Short mmCIF file of N, CA and C in Angstrom, two decimals:
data_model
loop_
_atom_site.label_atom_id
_atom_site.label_comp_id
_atom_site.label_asym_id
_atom_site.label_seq_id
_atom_site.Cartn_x
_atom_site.Cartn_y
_atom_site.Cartn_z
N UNK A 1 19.70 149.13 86.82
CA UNK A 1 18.43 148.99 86.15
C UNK A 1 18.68 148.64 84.71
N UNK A 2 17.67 147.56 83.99
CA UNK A 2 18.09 147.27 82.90
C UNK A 2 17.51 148.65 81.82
N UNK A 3 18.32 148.43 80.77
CA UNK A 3 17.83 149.57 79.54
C UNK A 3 16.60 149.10 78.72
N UNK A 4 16.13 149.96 78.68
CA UNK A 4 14.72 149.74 77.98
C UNK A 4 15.14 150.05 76.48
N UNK A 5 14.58 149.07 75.60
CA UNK A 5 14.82 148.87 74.27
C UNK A 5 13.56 148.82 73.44
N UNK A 6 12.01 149.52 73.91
CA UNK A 6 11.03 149.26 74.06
C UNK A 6 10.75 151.01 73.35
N UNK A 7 9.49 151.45 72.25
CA UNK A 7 9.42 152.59 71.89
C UNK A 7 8.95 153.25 72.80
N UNK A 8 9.63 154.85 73.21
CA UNK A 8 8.43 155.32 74.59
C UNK A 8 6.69 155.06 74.50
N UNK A 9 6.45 154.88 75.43
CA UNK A 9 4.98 155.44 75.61
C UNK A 9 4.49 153.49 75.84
N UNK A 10 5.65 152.72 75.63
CA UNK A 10 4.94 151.43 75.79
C UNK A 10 5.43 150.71 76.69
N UNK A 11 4.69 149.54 76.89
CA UNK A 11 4.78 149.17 77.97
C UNK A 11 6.14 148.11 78.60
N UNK A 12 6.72 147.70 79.22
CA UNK A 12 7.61 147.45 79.51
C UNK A 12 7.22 145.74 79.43
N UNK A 13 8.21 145.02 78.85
CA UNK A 13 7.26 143.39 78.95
C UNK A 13 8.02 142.81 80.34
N UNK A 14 7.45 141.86 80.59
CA UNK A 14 7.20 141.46 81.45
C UNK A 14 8.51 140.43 82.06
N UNK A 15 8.88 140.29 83.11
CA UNK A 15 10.65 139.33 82.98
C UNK A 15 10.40 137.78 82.66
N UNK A 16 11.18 137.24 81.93
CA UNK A 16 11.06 136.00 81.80
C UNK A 16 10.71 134.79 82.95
N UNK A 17 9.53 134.18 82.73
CA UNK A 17 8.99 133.88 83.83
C UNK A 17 10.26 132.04 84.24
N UNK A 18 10.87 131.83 83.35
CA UNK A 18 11.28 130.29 83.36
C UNK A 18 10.45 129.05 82.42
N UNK A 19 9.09 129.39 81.96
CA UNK A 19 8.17 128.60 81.21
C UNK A 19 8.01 129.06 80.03
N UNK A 20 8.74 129.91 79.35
CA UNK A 20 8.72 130.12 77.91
C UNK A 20 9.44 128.61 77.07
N UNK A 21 8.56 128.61 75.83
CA UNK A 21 9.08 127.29 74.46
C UNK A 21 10.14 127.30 74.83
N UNK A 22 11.22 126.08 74.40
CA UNK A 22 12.53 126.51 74.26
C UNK A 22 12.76 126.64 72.78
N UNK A 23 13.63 127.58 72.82
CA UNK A 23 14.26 127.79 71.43
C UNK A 23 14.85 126.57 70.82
N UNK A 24 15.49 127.05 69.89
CA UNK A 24 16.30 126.11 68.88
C UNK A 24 16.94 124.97 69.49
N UNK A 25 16.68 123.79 69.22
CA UNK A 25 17.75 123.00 69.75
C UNK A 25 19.02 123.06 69.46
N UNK A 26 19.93 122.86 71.01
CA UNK A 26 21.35 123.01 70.28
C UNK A 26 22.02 121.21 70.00
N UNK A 27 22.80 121.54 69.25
CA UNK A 27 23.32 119.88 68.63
C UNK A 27 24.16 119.28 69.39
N UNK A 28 24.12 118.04 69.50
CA UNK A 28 25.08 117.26 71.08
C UNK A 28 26.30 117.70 70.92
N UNK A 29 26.90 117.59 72.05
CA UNK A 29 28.94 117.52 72.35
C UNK A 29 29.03 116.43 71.11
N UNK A 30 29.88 117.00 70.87
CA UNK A 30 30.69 115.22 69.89
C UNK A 30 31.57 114.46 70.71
N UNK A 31 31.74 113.33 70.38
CA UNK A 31 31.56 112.43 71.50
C UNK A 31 33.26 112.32 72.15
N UNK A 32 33.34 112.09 73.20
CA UNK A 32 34.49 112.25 73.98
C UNK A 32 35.94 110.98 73.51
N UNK A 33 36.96 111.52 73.25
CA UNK A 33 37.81 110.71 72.71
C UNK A 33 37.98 109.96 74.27
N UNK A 34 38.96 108.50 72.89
CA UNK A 34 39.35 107.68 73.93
C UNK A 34 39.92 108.17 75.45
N UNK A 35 40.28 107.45 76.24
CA UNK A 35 41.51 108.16 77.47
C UNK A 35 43.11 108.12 76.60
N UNK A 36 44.21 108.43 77.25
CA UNK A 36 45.08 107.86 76.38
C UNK A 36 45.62 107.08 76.90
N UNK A 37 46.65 106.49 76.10
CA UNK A 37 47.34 104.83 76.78
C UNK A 37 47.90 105.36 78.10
N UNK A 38 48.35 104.68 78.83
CA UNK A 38 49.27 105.22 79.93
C UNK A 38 50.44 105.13 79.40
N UNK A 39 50.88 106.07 80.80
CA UNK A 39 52.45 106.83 80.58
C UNK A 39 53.28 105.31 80.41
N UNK A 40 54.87 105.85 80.03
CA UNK A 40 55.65 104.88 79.83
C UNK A 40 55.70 104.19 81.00
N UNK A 41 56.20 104.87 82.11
CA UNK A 41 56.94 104.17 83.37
C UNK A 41 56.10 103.27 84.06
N UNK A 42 54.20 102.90 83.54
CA UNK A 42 53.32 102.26 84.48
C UNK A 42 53.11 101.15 83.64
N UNK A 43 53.31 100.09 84.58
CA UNK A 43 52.84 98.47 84.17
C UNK A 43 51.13 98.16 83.90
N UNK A 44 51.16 97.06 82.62
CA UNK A 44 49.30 97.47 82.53
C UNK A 44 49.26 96.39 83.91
N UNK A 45 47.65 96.34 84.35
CA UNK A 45 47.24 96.02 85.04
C UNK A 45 47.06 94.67 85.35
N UNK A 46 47.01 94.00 86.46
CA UNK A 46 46.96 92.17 85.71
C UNK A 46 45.68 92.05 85.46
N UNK A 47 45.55 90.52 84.72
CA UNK A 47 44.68 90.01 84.11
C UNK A 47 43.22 89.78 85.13
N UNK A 48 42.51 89.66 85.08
CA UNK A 48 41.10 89.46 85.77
C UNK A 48 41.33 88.17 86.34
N UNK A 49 41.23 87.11 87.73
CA UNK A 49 41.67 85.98 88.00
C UNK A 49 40.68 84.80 87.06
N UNK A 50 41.02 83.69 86.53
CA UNK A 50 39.79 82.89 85.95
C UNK A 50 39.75 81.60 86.59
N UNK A 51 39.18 80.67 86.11
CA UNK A 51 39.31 79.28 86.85
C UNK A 51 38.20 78.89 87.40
N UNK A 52 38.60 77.86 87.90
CA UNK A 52 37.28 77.18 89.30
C UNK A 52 37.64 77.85 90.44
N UNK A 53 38.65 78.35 90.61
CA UNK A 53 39.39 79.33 92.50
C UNK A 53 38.36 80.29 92.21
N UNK A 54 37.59 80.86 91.47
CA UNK A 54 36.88 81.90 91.38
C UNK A 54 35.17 81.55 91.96
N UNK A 55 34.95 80.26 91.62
CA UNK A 55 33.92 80.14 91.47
C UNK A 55 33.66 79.48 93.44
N UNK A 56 32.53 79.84 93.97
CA UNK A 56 32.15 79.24 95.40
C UNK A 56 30.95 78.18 95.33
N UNK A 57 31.52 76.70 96.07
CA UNK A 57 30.28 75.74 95.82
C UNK A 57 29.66 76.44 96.50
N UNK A 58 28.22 75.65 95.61
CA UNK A 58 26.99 75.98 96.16
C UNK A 58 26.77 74.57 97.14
N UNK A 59 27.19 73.70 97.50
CA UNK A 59 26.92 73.17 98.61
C UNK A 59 27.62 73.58 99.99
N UNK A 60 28.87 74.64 99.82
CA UNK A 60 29.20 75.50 101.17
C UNK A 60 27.97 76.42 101.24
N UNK A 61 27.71 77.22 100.36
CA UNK A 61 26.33 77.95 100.86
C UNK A 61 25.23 77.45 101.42
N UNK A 62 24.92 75.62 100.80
CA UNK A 62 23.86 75.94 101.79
C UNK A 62 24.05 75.16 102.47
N UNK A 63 25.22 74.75 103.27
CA UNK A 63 25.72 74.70 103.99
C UNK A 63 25.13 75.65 105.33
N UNK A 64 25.63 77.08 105.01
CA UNK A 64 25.76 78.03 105.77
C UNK A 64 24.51 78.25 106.18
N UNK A 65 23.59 78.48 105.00
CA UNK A 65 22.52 78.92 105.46
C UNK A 65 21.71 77.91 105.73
N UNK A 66 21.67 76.86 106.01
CA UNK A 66 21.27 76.05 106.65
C UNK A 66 21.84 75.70 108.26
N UNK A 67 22.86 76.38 108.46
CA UNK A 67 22.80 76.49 110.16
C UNK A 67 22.78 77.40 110.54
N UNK A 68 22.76 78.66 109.68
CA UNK A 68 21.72 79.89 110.48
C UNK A 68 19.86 79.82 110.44
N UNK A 69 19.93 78.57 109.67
CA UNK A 69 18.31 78.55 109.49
C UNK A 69 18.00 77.92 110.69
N UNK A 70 18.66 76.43 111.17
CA UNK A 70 18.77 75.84 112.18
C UNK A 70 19.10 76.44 113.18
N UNK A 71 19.36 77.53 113.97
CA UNK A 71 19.69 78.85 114.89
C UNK A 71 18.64 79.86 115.14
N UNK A 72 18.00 79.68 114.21
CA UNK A 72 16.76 80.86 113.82
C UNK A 72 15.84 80.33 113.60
N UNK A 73 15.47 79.90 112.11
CA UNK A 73 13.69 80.10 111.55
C UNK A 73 13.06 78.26 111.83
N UNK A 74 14.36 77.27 111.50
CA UNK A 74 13.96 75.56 111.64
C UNK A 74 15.16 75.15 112.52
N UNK A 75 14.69 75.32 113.82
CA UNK A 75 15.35 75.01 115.17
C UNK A 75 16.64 73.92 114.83
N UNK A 76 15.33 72.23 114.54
CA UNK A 76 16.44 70.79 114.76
C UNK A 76 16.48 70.85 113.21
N UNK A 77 15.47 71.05 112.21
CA UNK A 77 16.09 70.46 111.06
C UNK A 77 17.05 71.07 109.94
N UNK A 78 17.18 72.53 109.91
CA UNK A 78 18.23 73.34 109.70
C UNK A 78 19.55 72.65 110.26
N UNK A 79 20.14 72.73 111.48
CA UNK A 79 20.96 72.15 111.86
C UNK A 79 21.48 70.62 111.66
N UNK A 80 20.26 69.90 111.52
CA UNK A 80 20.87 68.50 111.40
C UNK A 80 21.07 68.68 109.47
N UNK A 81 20.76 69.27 108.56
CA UNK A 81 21.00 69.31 107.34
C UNK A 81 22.23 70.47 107.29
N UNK A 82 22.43 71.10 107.83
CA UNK A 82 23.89 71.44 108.04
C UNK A 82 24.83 70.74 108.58
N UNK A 83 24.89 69.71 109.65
CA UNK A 83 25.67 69.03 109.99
C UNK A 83 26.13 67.85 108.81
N UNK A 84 25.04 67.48 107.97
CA UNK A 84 25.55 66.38 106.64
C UNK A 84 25.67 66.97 105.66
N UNK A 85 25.47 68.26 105.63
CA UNK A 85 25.95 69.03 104.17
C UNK A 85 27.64 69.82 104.23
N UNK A 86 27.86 69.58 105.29
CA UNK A 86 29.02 70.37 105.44
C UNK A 86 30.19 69.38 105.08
N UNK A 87 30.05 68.22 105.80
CA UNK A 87 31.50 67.46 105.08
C UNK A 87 31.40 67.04 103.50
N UNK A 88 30.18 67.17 102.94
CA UNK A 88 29.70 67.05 101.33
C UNK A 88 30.62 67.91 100.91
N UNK A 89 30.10 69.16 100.85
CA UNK A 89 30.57 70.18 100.71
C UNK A 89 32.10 70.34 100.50
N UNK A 90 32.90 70.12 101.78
CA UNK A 90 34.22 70.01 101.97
C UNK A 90 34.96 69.07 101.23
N UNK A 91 34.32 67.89 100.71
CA UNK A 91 34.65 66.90 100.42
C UNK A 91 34.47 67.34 99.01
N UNK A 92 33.46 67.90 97.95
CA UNK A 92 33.27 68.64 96.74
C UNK A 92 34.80 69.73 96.35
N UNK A 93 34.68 70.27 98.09
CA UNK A 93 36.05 71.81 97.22
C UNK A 93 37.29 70.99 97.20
N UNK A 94 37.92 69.81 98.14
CA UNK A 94 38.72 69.53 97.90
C UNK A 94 39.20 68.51 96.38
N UNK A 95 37.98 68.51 96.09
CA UNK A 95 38.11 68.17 94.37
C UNK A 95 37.82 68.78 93.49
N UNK A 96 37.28 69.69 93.50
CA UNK A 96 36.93 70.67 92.63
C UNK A 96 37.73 71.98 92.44
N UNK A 97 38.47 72.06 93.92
CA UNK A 97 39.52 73.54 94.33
C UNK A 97 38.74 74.49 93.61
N UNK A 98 37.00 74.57 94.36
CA UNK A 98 36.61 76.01 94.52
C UNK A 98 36.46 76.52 96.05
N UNK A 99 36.20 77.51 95.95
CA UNK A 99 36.11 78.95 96.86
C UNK A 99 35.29 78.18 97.89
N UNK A 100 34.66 78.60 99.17
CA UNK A 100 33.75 78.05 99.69
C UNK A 100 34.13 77.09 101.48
N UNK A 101 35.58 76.95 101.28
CA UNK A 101 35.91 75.39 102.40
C UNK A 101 35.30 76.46 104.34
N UNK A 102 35.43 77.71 104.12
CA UNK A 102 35.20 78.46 105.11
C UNK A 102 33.70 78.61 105.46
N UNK A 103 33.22 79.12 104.52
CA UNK A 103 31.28 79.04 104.36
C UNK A 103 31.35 77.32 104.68
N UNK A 104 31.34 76.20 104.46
CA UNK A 104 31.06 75.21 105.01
C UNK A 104 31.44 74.78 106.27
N UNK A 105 32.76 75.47 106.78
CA UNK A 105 33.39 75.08 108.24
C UNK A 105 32.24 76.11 109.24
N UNK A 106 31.50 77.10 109.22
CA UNK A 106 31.10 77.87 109.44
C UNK A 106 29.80 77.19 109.84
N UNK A 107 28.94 76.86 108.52
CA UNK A 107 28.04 76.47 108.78
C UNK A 107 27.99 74.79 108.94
N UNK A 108 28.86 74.26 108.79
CA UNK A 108 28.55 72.72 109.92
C UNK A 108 29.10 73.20 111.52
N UNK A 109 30.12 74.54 111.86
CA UNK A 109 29.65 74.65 113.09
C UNK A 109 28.46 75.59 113.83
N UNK A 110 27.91 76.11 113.11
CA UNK A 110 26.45 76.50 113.70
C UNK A 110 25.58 75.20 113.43
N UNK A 111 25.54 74.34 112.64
CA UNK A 111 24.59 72.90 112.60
C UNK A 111 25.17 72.31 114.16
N UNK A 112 26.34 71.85 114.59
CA UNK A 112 26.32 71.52 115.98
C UNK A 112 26.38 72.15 117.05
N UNK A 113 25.88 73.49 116.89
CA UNK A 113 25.44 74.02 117.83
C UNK A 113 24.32 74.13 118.21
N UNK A 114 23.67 74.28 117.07
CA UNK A 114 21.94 74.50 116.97
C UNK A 114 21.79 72.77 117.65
N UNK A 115 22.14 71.49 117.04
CA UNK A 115 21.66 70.25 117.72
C UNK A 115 22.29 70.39 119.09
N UNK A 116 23.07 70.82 119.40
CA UNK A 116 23.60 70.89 121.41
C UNK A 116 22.56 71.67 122.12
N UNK A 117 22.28 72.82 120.85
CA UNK A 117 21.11 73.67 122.41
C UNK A 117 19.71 72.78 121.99
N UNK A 118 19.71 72.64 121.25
CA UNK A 118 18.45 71.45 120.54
C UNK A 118 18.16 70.58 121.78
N UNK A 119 19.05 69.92 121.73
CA UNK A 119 19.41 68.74 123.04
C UNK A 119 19.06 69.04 124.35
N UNK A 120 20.05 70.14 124.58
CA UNK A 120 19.88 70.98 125.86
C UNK A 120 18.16 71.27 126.08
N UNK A 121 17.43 72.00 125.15
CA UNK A 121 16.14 72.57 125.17
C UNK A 121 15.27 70.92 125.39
N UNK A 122 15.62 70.20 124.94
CA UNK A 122 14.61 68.91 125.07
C UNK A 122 14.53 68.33 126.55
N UNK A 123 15.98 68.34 127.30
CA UNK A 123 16.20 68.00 127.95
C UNK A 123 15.88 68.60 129.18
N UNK A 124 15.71 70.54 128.69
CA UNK A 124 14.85 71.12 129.93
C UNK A 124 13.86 70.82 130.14
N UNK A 125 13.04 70.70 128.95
CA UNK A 125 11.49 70.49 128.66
C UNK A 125 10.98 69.61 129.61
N UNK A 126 11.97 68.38 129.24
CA UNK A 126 11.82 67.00 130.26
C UNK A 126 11.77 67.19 131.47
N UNK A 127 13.16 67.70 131.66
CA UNK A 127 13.35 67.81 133.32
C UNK A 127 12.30 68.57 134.34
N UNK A 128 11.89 69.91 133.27
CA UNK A 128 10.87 70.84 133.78
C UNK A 128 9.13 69.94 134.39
N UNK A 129 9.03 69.13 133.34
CA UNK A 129 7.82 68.48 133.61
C UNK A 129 7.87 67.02 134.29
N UNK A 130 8.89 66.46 134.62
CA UNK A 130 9.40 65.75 135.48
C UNK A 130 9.04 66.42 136.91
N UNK A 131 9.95 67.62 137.21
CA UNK A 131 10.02 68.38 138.45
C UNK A 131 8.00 68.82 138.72
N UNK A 132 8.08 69.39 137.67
CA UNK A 132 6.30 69.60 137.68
C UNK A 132 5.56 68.76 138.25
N UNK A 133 5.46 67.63 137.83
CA UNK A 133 4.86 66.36 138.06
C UNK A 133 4.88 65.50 138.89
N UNK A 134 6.11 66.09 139.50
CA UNK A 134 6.64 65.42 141.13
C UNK A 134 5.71 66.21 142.06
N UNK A 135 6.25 67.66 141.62
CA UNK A 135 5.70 68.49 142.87
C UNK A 135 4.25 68.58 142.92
N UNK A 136 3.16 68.30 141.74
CA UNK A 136 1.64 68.42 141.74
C UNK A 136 1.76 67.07 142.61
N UNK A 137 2.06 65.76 142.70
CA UNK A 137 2.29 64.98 143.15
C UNK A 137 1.89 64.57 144.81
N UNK A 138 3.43 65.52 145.24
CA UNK A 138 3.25 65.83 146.60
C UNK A 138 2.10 66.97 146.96
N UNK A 139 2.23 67.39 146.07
CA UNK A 139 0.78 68.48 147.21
C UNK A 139 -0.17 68.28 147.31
#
């Protein structure tokens, strides 16, 4: 039990509820020294890489996303603009020696895929209403 520090006969106050003012402000940490150098026996770190090897054309990107667009959201024309952006592209990194020759191999081969099932899908379409058109035909 805590000690009462209170004159007899009065009343006991009440426990600190958590919502009392705050007192005095106290004054910040001072501010944290450097780290120190490293030890002897460790090599510094290498340099950050710079150059054009760093940098990725932007005609491999849209490259890419132009034959997942052609796969997905614009069936034939995604794909056929991936199929002529991709040797651009390739033809850009090998003069430029940036980042990117993979994102373009990538997406000129989803561009001829998307035009093969392209093809394929036209060619059901046909055949389907061909066969249709026979058989209302005969009956």
């Amino acid at each position: 039990m805590t000690e009462n520090t209170n004159e007899p006969g009065q009343p006991t106050p009440p426990p600190p509820s958590g919502f009392e003012a705050p007192g005095p402000a106290t004054p910040p940490p001072p501010p944290a020294a450097a780290p120190p150098p490293p030890a002897a026996g460790y090599a510094a770190p290498p340099p950050a890489p710079t150059g054009p090897g760093g940098v990725t054309n932007t005609m491999a990107i849209v490259t890419l996303i132009a034959g997942i667009a052609g796969l997905t959201f614009v069936p034939f024309i995604g794909s056929i603009v991936a199929v002529i952006t991709g040797p651009m592209a390739e033809r850009q990194i090998a003069q430029t020696g940036e980042d990117g020759a993979q994102l373009a191999k990538i997406g000129k081969i989803l561009g001829w895929v998307g035009l093969i099932l392209g093809a394929l899908a036209i060619v059901g379409v046909i055949l389907f209403w061909v066969v249709f058109a026979a058989s209302v035909a005969n009956a």
